XYZ file of C-alpha atoms in Angstrom:
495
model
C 136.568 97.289 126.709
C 136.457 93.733 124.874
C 134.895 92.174 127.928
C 132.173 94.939 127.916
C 131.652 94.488 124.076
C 131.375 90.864 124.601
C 128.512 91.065 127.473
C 126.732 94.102 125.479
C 126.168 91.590 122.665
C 125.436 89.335 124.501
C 122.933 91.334 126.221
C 121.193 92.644 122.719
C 120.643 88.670 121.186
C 119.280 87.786 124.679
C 116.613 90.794 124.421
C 116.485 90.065 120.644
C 115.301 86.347 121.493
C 118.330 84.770 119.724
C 119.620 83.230 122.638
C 117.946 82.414 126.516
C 119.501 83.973 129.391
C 120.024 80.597 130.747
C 122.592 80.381 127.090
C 124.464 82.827 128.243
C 127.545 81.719 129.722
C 127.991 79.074 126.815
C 127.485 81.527 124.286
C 129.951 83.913 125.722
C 132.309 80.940 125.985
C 132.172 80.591 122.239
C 132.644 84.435 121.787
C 135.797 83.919 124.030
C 137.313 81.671 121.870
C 136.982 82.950 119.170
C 138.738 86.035 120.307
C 141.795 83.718 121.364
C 140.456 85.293 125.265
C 141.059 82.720 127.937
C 138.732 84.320 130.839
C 136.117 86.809 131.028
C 136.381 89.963 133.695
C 133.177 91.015 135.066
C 132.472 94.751 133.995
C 133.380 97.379 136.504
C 130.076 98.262 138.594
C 130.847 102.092 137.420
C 131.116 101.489 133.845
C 129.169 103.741 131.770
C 126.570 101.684 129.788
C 126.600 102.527 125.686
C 123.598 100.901 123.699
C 124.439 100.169 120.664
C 122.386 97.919 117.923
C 124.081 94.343 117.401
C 126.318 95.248 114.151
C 127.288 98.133 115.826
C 128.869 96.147 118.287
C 129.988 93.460 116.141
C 131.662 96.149 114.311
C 133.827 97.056 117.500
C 134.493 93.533 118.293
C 136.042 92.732 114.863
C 138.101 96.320 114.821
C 139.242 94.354 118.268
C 140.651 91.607 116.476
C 142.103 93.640 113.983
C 144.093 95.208 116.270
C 145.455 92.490 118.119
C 146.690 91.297 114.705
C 144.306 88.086 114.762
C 142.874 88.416 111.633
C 144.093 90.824 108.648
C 142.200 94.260 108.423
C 140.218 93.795 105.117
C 136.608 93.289 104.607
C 136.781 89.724 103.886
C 138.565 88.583 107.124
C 136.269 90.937 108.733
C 133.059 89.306 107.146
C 134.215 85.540 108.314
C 134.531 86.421 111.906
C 131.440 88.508 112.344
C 129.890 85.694 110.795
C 131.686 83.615 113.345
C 130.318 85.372 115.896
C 126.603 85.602 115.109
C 127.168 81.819 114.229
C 126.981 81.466 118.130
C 123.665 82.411 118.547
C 121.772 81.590 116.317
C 120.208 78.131 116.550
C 120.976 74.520 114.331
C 119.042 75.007 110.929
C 116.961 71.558 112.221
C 115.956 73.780 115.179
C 114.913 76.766 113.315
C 112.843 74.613 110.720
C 111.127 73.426 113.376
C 110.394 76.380 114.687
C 109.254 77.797 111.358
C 107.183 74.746 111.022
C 105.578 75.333 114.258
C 104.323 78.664 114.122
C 102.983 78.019 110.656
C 100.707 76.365 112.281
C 99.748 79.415 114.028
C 99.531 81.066 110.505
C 102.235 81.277 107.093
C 102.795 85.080 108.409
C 103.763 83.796 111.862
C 106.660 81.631 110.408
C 107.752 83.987 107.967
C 107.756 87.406 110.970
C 110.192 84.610 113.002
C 112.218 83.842 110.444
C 112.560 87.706 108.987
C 113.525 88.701 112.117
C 116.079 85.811 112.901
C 117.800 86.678 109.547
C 118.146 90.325 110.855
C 118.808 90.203 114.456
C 121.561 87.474 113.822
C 123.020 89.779 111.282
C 122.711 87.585 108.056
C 120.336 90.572 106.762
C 122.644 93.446 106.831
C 120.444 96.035 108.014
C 122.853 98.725 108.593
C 124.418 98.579 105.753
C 120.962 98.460 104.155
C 120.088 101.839 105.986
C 122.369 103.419 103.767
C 120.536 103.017 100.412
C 119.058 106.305 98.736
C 115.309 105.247 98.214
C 112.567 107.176 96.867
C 109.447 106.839 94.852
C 108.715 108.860 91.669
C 104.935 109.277 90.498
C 103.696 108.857 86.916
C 101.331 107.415 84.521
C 101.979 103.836 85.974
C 101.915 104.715 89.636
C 104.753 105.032 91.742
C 108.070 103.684 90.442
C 110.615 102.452 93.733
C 114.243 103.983 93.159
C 116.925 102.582 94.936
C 120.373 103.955 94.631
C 122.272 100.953 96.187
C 124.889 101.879 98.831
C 124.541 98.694 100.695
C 127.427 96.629 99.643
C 130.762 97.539 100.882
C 133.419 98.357 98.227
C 137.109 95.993 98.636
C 139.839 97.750 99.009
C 142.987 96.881 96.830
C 144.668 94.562 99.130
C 141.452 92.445 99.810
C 141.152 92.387 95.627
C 145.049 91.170 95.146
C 144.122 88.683 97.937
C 141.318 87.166 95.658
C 143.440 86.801 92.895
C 145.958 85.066 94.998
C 143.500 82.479 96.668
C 143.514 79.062 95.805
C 140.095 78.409 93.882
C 137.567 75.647 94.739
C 134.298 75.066 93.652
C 132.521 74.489 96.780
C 130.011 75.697 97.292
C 129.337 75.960 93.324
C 127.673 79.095 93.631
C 126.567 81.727 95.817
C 122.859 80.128 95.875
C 123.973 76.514 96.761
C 122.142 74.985 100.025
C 125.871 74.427 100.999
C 126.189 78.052 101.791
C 124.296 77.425 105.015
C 126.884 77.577 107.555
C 130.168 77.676 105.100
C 132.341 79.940 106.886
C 133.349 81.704 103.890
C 137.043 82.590 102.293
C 138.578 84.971 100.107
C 136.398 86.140 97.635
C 133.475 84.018 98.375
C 131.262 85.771 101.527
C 130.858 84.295 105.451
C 127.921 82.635 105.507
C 128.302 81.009 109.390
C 125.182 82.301 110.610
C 123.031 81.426 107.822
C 120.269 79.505 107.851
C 117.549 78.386 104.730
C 114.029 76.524 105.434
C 113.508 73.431 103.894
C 110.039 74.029 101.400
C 107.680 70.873 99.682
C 107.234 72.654 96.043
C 105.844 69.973 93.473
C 107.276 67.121 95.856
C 110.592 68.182 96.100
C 112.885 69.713 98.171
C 113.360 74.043 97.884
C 114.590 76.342 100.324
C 113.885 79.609 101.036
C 115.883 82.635 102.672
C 116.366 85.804 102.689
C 118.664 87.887 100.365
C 121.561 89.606 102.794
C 121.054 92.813 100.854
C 117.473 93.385 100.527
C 116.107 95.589 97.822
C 112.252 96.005 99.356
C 110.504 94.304 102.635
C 111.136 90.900 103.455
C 112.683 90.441 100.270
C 113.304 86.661 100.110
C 115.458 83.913 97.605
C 113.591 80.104 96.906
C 116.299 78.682 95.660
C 116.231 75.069 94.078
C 118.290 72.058 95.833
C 119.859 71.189 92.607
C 122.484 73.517 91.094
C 120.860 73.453 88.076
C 120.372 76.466 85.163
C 116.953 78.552 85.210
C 114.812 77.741 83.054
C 110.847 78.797 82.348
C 108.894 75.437 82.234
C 105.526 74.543 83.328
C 106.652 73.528 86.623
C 108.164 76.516 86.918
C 104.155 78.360 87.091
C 103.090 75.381 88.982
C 106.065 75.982 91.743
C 105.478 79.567 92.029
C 102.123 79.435 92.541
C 102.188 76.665 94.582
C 104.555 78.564 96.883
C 102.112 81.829 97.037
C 99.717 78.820 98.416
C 101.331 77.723 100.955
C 102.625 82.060 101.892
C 99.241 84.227 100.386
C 100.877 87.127 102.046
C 104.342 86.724 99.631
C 104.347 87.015 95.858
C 106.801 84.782 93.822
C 108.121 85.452 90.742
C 111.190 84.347 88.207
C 113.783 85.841 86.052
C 114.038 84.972 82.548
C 115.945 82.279 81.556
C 117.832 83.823 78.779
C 121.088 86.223 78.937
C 120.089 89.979 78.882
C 116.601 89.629 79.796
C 117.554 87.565 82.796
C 118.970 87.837 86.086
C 122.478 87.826 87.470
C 122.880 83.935 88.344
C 121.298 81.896 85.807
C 123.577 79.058 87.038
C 120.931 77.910 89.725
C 117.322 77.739 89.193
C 115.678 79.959 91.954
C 113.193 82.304 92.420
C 112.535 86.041 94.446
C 110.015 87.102 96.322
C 108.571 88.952 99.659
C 106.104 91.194 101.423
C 105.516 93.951 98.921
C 103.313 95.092 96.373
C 105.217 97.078 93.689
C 103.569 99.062 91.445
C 103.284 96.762 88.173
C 101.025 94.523 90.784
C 98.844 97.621 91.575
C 98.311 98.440 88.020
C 95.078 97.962 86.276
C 93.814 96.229 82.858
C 94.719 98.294 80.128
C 92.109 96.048 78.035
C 90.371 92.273 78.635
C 90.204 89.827 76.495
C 88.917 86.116 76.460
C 91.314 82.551 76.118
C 89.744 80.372 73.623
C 89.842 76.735 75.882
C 90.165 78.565 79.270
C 86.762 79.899 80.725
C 88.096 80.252 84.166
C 91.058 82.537 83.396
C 90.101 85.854 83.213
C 92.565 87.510 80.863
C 94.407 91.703 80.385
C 96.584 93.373 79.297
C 97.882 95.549 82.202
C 98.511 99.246 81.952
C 102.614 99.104 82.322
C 105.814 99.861 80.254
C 106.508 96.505 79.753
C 104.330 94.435 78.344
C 102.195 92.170 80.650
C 99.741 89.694 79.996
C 97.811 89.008 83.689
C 95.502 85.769 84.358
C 93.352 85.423 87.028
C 91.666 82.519 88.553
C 90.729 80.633 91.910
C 91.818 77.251 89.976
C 95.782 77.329 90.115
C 95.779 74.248 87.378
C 93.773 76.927 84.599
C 96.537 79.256 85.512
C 99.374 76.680 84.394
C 97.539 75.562 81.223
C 96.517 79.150 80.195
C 100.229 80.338 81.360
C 101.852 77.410 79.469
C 99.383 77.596 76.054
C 101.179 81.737 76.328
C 104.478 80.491 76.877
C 104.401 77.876 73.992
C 103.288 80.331 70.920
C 105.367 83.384 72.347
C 108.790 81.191 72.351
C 108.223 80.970 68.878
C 106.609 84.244 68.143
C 107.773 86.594 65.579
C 106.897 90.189 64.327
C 108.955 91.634 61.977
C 107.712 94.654 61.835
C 108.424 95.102 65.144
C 111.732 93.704 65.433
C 110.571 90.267 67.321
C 112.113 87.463 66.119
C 111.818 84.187 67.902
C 115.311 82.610 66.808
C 118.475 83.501 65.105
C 119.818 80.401 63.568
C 119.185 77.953 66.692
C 119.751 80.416 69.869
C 116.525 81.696 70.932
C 114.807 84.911 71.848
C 111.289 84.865 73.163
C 110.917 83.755 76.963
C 108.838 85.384 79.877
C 109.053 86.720 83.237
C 106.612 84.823 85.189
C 105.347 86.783 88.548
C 102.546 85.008 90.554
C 100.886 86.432 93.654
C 97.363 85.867 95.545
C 94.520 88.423 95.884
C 91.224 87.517 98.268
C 90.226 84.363 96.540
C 92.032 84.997 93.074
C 95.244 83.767 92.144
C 96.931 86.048 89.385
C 99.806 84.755 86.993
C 101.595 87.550 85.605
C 103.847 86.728 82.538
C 106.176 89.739 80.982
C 106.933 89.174 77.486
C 110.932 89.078 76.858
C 112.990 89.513 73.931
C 116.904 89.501 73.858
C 118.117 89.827 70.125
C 120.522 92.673 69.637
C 121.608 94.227 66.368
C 124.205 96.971 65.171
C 122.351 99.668 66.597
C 121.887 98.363 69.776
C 124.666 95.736 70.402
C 123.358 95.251 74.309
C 119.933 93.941 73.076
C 117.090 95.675 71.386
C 114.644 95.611 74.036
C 117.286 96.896 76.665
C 118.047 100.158 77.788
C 119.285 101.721 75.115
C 122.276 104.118 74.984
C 120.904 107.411 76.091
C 119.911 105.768 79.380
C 123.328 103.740 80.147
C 124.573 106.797 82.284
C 121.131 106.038 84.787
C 121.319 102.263 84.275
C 122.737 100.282 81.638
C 122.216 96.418 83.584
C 120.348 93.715 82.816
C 116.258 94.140 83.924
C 115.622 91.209 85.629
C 112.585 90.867 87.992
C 112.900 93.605 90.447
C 113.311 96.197 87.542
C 110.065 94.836 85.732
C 107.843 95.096 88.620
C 108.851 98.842 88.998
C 111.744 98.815 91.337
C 115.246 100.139 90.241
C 118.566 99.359 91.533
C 120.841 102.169 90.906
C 124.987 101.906 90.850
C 126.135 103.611 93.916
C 128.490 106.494 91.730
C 124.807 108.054 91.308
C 125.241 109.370 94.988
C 127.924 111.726 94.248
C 127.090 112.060 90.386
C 123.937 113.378 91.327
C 124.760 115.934 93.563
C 127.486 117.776 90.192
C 124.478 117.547 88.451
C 122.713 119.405 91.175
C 125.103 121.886 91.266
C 125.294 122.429 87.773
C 121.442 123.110 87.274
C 121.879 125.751 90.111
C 124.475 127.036 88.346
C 127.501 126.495 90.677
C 130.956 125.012 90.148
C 130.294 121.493 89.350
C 132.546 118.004 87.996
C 129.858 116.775 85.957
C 130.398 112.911 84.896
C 130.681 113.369 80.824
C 128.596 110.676 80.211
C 125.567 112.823 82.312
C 126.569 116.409 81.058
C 124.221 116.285 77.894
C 121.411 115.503 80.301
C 122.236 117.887 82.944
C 122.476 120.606 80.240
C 119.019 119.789 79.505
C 117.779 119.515 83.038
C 119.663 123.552 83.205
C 117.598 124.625 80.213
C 114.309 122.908 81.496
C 114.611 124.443 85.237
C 117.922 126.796 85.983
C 115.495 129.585 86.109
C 113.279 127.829 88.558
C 115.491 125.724 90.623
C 116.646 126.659 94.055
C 118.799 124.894 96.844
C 115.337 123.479 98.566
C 113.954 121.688 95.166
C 117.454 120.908 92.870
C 117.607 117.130 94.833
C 113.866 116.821 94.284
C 113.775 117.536 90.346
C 117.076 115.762 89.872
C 115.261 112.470 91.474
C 112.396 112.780 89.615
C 114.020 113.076 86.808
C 116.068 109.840 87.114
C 112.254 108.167 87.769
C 111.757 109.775 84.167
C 115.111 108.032 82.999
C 114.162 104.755 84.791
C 110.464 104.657 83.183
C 112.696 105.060 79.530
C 114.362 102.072 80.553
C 111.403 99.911 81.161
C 110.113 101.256 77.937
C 112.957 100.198 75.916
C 112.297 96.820 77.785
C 109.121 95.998 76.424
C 108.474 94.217 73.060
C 105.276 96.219 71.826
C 105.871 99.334 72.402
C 102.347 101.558 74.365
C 101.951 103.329 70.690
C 99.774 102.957 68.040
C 101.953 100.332 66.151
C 102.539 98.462 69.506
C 99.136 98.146 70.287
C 98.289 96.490 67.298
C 100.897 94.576 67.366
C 100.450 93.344 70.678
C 96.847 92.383 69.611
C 97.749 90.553 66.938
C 99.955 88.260 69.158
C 96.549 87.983 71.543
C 94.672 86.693 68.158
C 97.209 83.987 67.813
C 96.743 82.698 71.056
């Protein structure tokens, strides 16, 4: 069957556009050595053809290899030859910037649909594994909020974890952003990057590159990711790179984690940004109220109806959107509010950044920044304006970008945690989590008399939309009530 696994793949990058048929024996070649094969047997004329998707097959190849005791079976061997593999296909990172580069000039959409698609058909973007994310939307007052419940990354098994702890540690590449991930075939406890590829970007005169995350969270969810391994940090440049970017890609927003622990994102060891094809719902929301910038005439300014709190600038002039950005950034870094619980420093470690989001609508550029604060106290030792401790059984992580602009990424126990509380609401046998059962016995009082078999999963997930919109709450620094309000107006006086 290996021969006929070999020639199906081969078959699938050739219609995928990977490869050219007249690549084909070469490529196999490469496949065959890789698999220690020394000759290739033509399929029998009678064989019964199975189509299969390309990780599908990849999947059978590596069990293969497994089996004939080449590599060890554990999900890090595993990863570095299906890597391997792809790695044969897919083209020289010089020949797929050009490529880019050429059909940009067709149109910025062009060269981002080639690229998208390369990442996925050469299995870099793990869509099947992707597949298997719960995703929903919950309405409210804000619009639709995204759930995700992520299922996409695969879970080690003990053997693979005591082989991490064994490996011999290096720090190359020094960290899982660095350019020198493109092609680095990977090793215990750092992932097979072989058939990766990042395009080389001009933002602000320098060198960026931009590719897609392996595990995307919404569509054509993509990394920017500085050359430098250098920390994050909010800076001018940093509103003058983003929107430069959304420039050059109108059809992609840009935005930035905070540059502080707790309010920021996971790796704030290299400065780099996220971004895509999607409009989440803190982009669809409108002005709460306007107001005018003293000094910036061309910026129209709001505060936008969301959880968080969001100052939005508009303007066709990307320079008034830096100045006006950068005027916000200055007085909120050193913005306090006692009353309120803001304060800008604690000794010298401060509090006050911003989550800067910039994206490109008809002729308007918009700049929003998301006002962050991460002091903690007694009460709430993870950070005040964090989810707080009735929420940590839903989601109890940072809220970086993808949170703020309405999208939630869920830990994967929530599949089967979900389903006791389910059971319990119906009032069946259930193993209700502890940390969920004072919640669930709420949910039972709220709808046991109503719920039934066909609506239990649909209350239950609207329910954790409730739970997520708490969280974002908690997030922001003035609070959508009547001391919040003014609160938040009396920052807009100082600017």
């Amino acid at each position: 069957m290996i021969y006929q696994l070999i020639q199906q793949l081969i078959d699938r990058v050739i219609t995928a556009g990977l490869i050219e048929k007249q690549d084909e024996i070469y490529a196999r070649n490469q496949v065959l050595s890789l698999l220690h094969l020394t000759e290739f047997r033509e399929k029998e004329a009678d064989c019964c053809e199975i189509p299969e998707d390309i990780p599908s097959i990849l999947e059978r190849i590596v069990a293969y290899a497994c089996e004939q005791g080449m590599i060890e079976d554990y999900l890090d061997e595993k990863e570095i030859l299906a890597s391997k593999i792809m790695n044969c296909f897919v083209a020289r990172p010089s020949e797929v910037n050009r490529l880019f580069f050429e059909k940009y000039q067709q149109s910025p959409k062009a060269a981002t649909e080639y690229f998208y698609e390369l990442s996925k058909n050469s299995n870099y973007i793990q869509m099947k594994r992707i597949q298997k994310n719960i995703q929903y939307k919950v309405p409210t007052e804000y619009g639709e909020l995204d759930i995700t419940i992520n299922l996409s990354k695969p879970e080690k098994d003990p053997k693979n974890i005591a082989c991490e702890r064994e490996a011999k540690q290096t720090a190359y590449p020094k960290c899982l952003l660095c350019v020198e991930n493109e092609g680095y075939a990977g090793r215990i406890g750092h992932p097979a990057r072989s058939n990766h590829r990042m395009i080389r970007l001009n933002l602000l005169n320098k060198t960026w590159f931009l590719q897609y995350s392996p595990y995307m969270y919404y569509n054509e969810h993509c990394i920017v990711l500085s050359e430098q391994h250098t920390e994050m940090k909010i800076t001018p440049d940093s509103f003058r790179r983003i929107l430069e970017f959304v420039e050059q890609f109108p059809h992609y927003f840009l935005g930035s984690n905070a540059d502080l622990p707790i309010v920021g994102g996971s790796i704030l060891s290299h400065d780099h940004y996220q971004g895509g094809n999607y409009e989440f719902a803190m982009a669809k929301a409108e002005a709460d109220w306007t107001f005018e910038l003293t000094g910036f005439p061309a910026v129209q300014c709001s505060v936008v109806k969301w959880p968080m709190s969001v100052i939005r600038l508009r303007s066709k002039d990307t320079g008034s959107l830096v100045t006006a950005g950068t005027h916000i950034l200055d007085k909120w870094r050193n913005y306090r509010d006692v009353s309120l619980g803001i304060l800008a420093w604690s000794g010298g470690t401060p509090h006050n950044t911003v989550t800067p989001i910039a994206r490109k609508k008809g002729e308007f550029f918009e700049l929003d920044l998301v006002l962050r604060n991460n002091r903690t106290s007694e009460e709430h030792p993870l950070g005040i304006f964090h989810p707080h401790a009735d929420v940590h059984h839903i989601k109890k992580e940072n809220i970086g970008l993808i949170e703020v602009m309405g999208l939630a990424v869920l830990p994967a126990r929530l599949k089967e945690e979900l389903v006791e509380v389910e059971n319990y609401i119906l009032g069946r046998e259930a193993n209700v989590a502890d940390y969920h059962l004072e919640w669930a016995e709420q949910l039972k009082a709220c709808y046991g008399a109503a719920a039934a078999e066909e609506n239990s999963k649909k209350i239950v997930r609207e329910e954790v939309g409730k739970k997520f919109l708490r969280v974002l709450e908690d997030a922001g620094v003035f609070k959508r009530d009547e001391a919040g309000r003014a609160g938040f107006k009396r920052f807009i006086d100082k600017l």
